[in-house]
mmCIF file of C-alpha atoms in Angstrom:
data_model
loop_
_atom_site.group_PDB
_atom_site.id
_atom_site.type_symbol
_atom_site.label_atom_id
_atom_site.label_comp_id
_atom_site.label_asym_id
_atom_site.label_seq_id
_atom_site.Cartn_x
_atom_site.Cartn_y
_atom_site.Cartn_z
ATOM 1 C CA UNK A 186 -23.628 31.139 -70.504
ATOM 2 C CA UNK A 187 -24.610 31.367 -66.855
ATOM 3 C CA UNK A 188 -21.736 30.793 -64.393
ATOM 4 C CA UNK A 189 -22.848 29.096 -61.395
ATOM 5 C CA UNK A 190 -21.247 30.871 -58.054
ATOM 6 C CA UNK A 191 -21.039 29.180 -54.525
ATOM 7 C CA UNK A 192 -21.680 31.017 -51.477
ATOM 8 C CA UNK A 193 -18.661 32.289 -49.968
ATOM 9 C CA UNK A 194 -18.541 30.315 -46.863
ATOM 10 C CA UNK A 195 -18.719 26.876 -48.838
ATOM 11 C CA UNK A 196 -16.378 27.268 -51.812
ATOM 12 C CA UNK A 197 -13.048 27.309 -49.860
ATOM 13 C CA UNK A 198 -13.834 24.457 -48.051
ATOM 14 C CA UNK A 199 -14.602 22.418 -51.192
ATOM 15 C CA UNK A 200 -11.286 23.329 -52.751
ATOM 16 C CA UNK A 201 -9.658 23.043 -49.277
ATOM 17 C CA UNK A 202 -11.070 20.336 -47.218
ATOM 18 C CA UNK A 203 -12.896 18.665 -50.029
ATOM 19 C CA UNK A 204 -16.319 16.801 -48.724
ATOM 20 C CA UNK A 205 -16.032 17.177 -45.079
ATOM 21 C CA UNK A 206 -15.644 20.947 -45.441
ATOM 22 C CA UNK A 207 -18.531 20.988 -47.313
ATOM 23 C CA UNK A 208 -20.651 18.956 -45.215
ATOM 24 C CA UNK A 209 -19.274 21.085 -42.113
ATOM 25 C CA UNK A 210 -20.464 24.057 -43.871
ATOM 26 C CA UNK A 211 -23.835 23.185 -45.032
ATOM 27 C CA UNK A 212 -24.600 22.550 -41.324
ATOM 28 C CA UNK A 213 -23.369 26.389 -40.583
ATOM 29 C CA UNK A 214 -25.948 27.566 -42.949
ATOM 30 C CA UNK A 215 -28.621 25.344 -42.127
ATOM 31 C CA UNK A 216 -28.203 26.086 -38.183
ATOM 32 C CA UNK A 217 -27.721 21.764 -37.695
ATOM 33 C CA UNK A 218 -24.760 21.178 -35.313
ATOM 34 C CA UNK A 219 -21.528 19.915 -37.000
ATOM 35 C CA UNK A 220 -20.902 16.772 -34.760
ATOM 36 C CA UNK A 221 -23.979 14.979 -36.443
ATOM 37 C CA UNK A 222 -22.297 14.937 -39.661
ATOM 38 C CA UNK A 223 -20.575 11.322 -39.165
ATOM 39 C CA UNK A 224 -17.819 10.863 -41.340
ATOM 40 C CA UNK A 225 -16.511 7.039 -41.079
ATOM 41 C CA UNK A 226 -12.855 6.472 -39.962
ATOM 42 C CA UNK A 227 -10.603 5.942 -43.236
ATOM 43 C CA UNK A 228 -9.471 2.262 -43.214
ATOM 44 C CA UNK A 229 -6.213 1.939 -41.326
ATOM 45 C CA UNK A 230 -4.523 -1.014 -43.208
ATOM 46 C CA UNK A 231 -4.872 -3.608 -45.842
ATOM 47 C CA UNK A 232 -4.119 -6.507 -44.391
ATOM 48 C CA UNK A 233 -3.246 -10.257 -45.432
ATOM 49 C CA UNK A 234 -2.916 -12.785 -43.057
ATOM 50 C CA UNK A 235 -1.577 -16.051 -43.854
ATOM 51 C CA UNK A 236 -3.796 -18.181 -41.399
ATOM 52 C CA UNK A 237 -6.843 -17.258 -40.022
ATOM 53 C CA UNK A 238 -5.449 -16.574 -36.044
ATOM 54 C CA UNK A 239 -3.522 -13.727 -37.386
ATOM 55 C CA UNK A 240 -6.491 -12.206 -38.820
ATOM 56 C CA UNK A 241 -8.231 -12.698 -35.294
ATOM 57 C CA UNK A 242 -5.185 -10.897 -33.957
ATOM 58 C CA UNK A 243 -4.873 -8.001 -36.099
ATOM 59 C CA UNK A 244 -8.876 -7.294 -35.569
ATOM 60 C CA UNK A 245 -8.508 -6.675 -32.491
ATOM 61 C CA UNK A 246 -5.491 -4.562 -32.455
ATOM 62 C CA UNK A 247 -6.784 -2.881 -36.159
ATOM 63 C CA UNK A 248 -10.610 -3.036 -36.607
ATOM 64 C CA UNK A 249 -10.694 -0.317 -38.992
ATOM 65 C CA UNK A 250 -8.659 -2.084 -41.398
ATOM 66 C CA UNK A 251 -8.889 -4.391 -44.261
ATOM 67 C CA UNK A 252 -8.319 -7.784 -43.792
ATOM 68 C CA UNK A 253 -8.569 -11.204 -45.373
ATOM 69 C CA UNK A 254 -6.883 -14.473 -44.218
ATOM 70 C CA UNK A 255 -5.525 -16.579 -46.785
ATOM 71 C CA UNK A 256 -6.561 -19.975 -45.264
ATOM 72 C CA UNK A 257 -9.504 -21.406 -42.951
ATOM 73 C CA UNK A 258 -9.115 -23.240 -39.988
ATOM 74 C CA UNK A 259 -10.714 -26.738 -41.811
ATOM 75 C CA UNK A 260 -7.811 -26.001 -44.524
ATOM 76 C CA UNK A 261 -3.886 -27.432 -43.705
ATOM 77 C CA UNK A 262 -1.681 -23.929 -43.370
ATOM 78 C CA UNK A 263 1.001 -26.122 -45.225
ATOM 79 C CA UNK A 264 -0.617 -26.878 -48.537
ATOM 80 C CA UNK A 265 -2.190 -23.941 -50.299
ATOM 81 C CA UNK A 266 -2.713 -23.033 -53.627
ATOM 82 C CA UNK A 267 -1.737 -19.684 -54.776
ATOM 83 C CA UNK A 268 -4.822 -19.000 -56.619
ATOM 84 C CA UNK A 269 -5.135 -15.466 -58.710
ATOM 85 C CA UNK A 270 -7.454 -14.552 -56.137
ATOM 86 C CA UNK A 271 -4.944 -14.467 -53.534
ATOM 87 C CA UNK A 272 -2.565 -13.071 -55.663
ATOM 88 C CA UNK A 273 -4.202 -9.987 -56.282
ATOM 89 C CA UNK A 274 -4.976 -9.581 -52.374
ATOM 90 C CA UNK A 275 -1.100 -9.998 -52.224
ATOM 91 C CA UNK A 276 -0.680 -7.309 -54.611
ATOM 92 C CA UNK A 277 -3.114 -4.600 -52.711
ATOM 93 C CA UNK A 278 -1.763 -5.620 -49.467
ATOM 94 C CA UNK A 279 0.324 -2.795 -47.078
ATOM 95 C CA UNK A 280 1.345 -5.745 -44.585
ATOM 96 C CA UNK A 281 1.448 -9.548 -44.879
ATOM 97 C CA UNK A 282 1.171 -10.948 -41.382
ATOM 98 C CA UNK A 283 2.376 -14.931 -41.413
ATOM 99 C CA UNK A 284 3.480 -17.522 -39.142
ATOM 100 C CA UNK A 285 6.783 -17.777 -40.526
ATOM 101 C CA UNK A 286 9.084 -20.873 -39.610
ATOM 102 C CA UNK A 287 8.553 -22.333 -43.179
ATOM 103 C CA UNK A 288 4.966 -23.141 -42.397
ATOM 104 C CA UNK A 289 4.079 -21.271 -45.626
ATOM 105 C CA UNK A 290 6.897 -22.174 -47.764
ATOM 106 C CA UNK A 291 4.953 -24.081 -50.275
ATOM 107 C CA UNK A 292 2.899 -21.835 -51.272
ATOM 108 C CA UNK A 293 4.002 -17.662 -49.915
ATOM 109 C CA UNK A 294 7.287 -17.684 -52.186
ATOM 110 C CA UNK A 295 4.592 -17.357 -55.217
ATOM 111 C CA UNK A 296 2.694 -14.988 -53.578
ATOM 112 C CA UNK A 297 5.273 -12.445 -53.487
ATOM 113 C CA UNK A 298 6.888 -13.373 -56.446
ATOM 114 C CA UNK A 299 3.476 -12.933 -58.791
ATOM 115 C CA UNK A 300 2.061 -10.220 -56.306
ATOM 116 C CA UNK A 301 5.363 -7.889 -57.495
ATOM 117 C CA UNK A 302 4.483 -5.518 -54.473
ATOM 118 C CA UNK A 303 7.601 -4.054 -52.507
ATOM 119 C CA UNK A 304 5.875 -3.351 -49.387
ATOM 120 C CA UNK A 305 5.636 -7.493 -48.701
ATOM 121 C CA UNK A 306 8.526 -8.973 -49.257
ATOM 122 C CA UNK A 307 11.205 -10.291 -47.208
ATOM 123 C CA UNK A 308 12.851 -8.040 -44.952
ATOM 124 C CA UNK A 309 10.241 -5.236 -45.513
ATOM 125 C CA UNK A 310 8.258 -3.380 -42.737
ATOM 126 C CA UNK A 311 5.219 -5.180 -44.508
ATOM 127 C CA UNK A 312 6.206 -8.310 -44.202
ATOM 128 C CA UNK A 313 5.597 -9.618 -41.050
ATOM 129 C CA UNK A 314 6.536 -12.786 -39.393
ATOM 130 C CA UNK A 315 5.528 -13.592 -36.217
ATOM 131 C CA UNK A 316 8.034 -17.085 -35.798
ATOM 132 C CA UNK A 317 10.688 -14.052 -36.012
ATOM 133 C CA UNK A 318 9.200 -12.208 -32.398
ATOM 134 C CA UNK A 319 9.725 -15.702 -30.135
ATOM 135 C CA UNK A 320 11.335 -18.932 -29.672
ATOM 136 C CA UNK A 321 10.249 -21.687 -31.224
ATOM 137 C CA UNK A 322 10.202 -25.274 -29.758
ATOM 138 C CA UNK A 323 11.801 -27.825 -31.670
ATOM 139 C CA UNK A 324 14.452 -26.167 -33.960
ATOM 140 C CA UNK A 325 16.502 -28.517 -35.961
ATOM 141 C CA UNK A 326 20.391 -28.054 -36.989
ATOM 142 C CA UNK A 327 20.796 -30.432 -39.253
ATOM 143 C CA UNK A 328 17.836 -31.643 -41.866
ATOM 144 C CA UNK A 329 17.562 -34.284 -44.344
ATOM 145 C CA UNK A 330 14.570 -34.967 -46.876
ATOM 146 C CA UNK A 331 14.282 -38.746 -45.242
ATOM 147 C CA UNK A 332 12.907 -36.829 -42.267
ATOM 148 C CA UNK A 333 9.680 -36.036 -43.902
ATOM 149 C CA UNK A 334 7.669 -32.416 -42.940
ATOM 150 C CA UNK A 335 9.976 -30.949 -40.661
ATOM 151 C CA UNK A 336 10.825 -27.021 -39.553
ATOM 152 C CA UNK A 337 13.997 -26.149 -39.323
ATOM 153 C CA UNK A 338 13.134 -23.450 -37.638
ATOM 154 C CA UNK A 339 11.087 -24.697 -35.352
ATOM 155 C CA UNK A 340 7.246 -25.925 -34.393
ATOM 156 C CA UNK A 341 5.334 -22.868 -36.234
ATOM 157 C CA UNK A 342 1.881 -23.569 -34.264
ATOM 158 C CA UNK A 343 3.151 -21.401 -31.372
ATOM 159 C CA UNK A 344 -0.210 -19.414 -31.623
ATOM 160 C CA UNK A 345 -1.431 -22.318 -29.524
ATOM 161 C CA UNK A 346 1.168 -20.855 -26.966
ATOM 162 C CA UNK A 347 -0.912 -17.851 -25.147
ATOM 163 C CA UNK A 348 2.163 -16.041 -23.918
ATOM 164 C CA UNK A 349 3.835 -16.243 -27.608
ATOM 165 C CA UNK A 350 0.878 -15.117 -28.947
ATOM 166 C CA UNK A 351 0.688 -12.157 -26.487
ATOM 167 C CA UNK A 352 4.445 -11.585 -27.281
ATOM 168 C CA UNK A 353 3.554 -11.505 -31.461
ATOM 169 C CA UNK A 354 0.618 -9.260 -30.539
ATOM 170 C CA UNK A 355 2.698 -6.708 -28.893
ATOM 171 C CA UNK A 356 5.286 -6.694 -32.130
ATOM 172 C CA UNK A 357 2.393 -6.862 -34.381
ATOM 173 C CA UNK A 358 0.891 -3.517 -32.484
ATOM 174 C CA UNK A 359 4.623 -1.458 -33.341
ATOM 175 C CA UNK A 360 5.189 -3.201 -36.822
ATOM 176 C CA UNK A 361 1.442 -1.731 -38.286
ATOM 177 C CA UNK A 362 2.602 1.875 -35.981
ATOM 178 C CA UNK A 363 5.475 2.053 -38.064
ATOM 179 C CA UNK A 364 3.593 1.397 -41.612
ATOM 180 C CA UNK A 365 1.224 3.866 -40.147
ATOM 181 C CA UNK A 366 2.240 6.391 -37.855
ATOM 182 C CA UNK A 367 -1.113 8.735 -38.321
ATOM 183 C CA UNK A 368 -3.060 5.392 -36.544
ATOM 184 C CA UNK A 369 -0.029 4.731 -34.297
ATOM 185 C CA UNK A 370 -1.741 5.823 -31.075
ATOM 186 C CA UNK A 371 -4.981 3.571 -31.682
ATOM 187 C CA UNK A 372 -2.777 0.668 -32.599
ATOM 188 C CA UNK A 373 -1.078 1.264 -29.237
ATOM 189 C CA UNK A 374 -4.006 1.957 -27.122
ATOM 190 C CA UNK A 375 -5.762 -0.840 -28.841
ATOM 191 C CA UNK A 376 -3.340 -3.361 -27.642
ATOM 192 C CA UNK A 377 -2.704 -2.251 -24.214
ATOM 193 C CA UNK A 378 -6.435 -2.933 -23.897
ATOM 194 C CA UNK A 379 -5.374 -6.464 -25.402
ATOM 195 C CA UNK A 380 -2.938 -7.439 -22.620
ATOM 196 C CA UNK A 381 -4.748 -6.223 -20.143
ATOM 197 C CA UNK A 382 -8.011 -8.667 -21.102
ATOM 198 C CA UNK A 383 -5.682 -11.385 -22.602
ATOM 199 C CA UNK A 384 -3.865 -12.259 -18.950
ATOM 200 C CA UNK A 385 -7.026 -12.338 -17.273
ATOM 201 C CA UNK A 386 -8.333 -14.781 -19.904
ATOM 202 C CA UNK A 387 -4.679 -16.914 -19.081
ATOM 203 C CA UNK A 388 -5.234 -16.318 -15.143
ATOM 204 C CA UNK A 389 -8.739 -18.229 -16.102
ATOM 205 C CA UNK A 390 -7.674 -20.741 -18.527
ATOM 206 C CA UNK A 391 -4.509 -22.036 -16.385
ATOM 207 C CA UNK A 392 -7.368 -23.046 -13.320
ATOM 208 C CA UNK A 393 -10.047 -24.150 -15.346
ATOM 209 C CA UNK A 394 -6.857 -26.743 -17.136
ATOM 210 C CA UNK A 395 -5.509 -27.543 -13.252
ATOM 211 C CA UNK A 396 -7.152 -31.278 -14.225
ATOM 212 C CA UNK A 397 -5.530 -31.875 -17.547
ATOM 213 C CA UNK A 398 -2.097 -31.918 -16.052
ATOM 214 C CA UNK A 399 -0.448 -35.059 -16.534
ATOM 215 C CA UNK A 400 -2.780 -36.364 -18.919
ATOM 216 C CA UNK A 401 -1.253 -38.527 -21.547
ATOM 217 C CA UNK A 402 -2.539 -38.528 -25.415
ATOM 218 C CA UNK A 403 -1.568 -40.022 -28.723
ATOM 219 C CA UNK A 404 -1.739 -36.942 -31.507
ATOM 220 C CA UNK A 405 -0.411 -35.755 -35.061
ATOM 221 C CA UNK A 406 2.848 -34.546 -35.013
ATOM 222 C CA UNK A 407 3.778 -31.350 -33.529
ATOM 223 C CA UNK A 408 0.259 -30.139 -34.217
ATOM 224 C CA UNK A 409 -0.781 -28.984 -30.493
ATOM 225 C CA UNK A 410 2.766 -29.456 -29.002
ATOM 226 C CA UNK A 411 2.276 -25.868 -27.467
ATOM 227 C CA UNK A 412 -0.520 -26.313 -26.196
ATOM 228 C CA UNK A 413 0.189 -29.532 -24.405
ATOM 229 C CA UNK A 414 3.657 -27.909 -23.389
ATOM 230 C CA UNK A 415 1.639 -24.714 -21.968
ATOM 231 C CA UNK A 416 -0.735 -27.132 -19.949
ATOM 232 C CA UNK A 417 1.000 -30.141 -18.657
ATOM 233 C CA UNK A 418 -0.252 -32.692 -21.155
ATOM 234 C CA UNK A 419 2.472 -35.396 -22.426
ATOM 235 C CA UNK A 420 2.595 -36.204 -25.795
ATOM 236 C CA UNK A 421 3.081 -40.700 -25.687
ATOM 237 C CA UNK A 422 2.327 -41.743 -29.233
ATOM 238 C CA UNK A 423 2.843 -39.987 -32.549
ATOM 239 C CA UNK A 424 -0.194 -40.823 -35.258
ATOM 240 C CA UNK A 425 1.926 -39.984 -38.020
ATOM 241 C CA UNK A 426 4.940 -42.284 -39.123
ATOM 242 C CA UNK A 427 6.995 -39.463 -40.306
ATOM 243 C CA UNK A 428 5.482 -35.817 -40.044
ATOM 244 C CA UNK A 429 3.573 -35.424 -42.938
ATOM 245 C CA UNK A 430 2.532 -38.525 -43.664
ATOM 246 C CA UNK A 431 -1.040 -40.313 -42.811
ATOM 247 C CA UNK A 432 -1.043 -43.109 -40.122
ATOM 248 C CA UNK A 433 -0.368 -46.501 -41.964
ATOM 249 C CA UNK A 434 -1.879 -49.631 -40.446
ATOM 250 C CA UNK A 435 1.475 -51.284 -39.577
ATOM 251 C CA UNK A 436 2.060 -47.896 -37.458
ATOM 252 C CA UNK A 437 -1.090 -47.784 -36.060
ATOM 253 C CA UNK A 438 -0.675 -51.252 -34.394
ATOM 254 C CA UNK A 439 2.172 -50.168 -33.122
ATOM 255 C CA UNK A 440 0.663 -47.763 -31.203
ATOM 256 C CA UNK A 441 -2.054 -50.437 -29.775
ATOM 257 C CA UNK A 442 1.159 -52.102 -28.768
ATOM 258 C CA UNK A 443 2.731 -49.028 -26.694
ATOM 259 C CA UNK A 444 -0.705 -48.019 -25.750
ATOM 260 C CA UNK A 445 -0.578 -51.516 -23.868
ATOM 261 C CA UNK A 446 2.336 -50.509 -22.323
ATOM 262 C CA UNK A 447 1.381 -46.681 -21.425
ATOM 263 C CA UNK A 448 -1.488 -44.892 -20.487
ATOM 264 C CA UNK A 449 -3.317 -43.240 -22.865
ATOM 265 C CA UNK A 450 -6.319 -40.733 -21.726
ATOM 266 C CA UNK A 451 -7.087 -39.829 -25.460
ATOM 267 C CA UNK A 452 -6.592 -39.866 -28.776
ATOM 268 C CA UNK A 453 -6.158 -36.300 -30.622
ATOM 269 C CA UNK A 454 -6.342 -34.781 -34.094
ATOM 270 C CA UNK A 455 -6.577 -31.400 -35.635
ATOM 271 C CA UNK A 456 -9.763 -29.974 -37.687
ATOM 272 C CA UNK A 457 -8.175 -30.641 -41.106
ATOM 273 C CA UNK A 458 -6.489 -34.014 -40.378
ATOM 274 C CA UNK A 459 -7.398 -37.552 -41.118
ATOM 275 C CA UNK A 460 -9.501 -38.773 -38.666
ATOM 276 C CA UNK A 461 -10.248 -42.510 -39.308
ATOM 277 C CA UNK A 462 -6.499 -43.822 -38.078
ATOM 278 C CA UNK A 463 -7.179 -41.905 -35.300
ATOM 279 C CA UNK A 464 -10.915 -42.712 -34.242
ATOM 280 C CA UNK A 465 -9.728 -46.937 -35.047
ATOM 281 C CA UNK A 466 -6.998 -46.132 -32.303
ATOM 282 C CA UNK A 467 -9.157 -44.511 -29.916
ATOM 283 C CA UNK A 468 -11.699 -47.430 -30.053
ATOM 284 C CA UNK A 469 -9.118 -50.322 -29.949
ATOM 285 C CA UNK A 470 -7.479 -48.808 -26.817
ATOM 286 C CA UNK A 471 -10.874 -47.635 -25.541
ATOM 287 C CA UNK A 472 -10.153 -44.091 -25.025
ATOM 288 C CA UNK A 473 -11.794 -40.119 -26.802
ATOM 289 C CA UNK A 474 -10.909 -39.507 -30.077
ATOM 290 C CA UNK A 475 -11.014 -35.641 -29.435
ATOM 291 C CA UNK A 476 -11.273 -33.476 -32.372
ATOM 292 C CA UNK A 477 -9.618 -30.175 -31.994
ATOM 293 C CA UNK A 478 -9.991 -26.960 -33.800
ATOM 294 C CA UNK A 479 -6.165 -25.777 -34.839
ATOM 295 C CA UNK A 480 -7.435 -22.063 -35.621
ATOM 296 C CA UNK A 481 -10.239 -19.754 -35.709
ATOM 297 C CA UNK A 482 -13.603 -19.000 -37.310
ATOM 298 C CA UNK A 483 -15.432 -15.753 -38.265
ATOM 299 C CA UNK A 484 -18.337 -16.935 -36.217
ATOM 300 C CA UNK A 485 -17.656 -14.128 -33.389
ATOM 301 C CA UNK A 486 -14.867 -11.231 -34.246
ATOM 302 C CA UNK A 487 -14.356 -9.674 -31.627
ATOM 303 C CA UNK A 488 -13.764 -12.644 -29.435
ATOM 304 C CA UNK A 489 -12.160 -15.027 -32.129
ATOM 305 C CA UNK A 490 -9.006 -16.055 -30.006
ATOM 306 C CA UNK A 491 -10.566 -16.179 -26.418
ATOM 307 C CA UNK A 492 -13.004 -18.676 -28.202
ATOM 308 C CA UNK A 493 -10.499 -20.572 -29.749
ATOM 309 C CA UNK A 494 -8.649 -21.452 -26.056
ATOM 310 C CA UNK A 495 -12.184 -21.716 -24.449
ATOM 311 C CA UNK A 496 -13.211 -24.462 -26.941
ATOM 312 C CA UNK A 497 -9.424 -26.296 -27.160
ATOM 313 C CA UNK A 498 -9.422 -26.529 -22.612
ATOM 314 C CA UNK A 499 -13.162 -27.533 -22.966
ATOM 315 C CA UNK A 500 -12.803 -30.340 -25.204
ATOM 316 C CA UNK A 501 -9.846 -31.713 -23.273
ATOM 317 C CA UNK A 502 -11.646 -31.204 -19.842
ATOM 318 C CA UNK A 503 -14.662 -33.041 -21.413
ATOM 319 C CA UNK A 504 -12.425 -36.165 -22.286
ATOM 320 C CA UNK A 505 -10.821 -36.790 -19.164
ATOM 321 C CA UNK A 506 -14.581 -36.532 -17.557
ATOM 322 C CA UNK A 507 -15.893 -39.358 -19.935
ATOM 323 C CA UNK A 508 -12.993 -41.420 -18.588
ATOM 324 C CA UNK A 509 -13.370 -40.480 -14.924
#
């Protein structure tokens, strides 16, 4: 039988350094410089996000990872299904990165539970929420089930909060260093760069919103309450009767009645929320019914967030122009 014999030069590296030995050495021989032998970057992280902003976030501070979001902006972050699909991104996943503040309590108990991987559940390193990094607005001590869809713990939309969000960022940038320390410097560099883009964008943002303070609006729930908090907008009229439920038409004339009473520059709903109670009000009173997105799409990566706040001030500044 003939035995087949590698050249000297090449066989320690395959038994060694596997593939990239081999590749460096075939260049040796063949008198082609090493450096043109591109080897891509192993993938950092496999990442599951609960709602689609995280997954915006940890792109930026993790492009060489993995990562799926669970939901879509046009899909309500409170009511999922936990599909087999999802479970068995659950199950692959090295870090789970979620809102937190019982936003996902419907539906991320079964996750983990039918996932059965260690590295994501509570009060692991891959578990990440990012209600635990801030303070939330709105926390409630004592909670009855008469008070319809309420957090406990707080309004969980704080990504609508650009300083929170920066906050999360900067604990999201140590949590995946920790998981993995041999990225750890990129994670870190990675999100310096992040801050140092991300308070221009705010230094921007706050002048371009100088007009929308003091404007008053009628809107679902807690939905943008960060957002209005962040840029001077009052909250008058709440479309829902109790969070979580739709507008009936008993409530909505009360809100023609206040709305007789109180200025109201606009009429506002999320992406994934009824809009009919809230385009009826908007005509009655004679005011925008402003649609606003309450996450972000894939339609541009590596500026996902920055267009989510550009779109969310431009709407608003559009409004208050059509009622100048």
């Amino acid at each position: 039988m003939m035995r087949t014999s590698f050249n000297p030069l090449i066989n320690p590296l395959i038994n060694n350094e596997g593939i990239s030995g081999l590749l460096f050495a075939l260049g040796i021989a063949l008198g082609i410089t090493p450096a043109l032998f591109f080897i891509p970057e192993a993938t950092a992280l496999n990442i599951l996000t609960c709602e689609p902003e995280w997954k915006a976030l940890a792109e930026q501070i993790a492009p060489h990872s993995k990562i799926y979001s669970a939901t879509s902006a046009l899909q309500d972050p409170h009511h999922i299904e936990a599909r087999p699909g999802l479970i068995a991104k659950m199950r692959n996943a090295d870090l789970a990165i979620c809102s937190g503040a019982d936003l996902e309590a419907g539906w991320l108990p079964l996750l983990q539970m039918k996932s059965a991987n260690a590295r994501i559940q509570n009060g692991k390193d891959g578990m990440f929420y990012a209600a635990e990094q801030i303070d939330t607005i709105g926390k409630l001590e004592n909670v009855n089930p008469t008070m319809g869809d309420v957090h406990p713990e707080g309004n969980p939309h704080f990504h609508l909060d650009p300083y929170r969000l920066m906050t999360v960022a900067n604990a999201l940038a140590e949590r995946m260093a920790k998981i993995d320390p041999n990225h750890g410097e990129s994670y870190r560099e990675n999100i310096k760069q992040f801050d140092e883009q991300w308070q221009k964008n705010i230094r921007k943002w706050e002048q371009e919103a100088k007009p929308l303070k003091g404007m008053q609006v009628v809107a679902y729930h807690t939905s943008f309450e960060y957002l209005f908090q962040w840029l001077g907008i009052s909250m008058v009229g709440d479309l829902e009767p109790k969070p979580g439920l739709p507008p009936s038409g008993k409530h909505l004339s009360r809100l023609l009645k206040l709305a007789k009473n109180t200025r109201v520059d606009a009429v506002v709903y999320a992406s994934y929320q009824d809009k009919s109670g809230a385009e009826w009000l908007s005509k009655q009173i004679g005011v925008p019914a402003i649609k606003l997105p309450m996450s972000v799409n894939d339609n541009n990566k590596s500026q996902a967030l920055t267009s989510l706040y550009d779109d969310l001030i431009g709407k608003l500044l559009k409004a208050t122009k059509s009622n100048g």
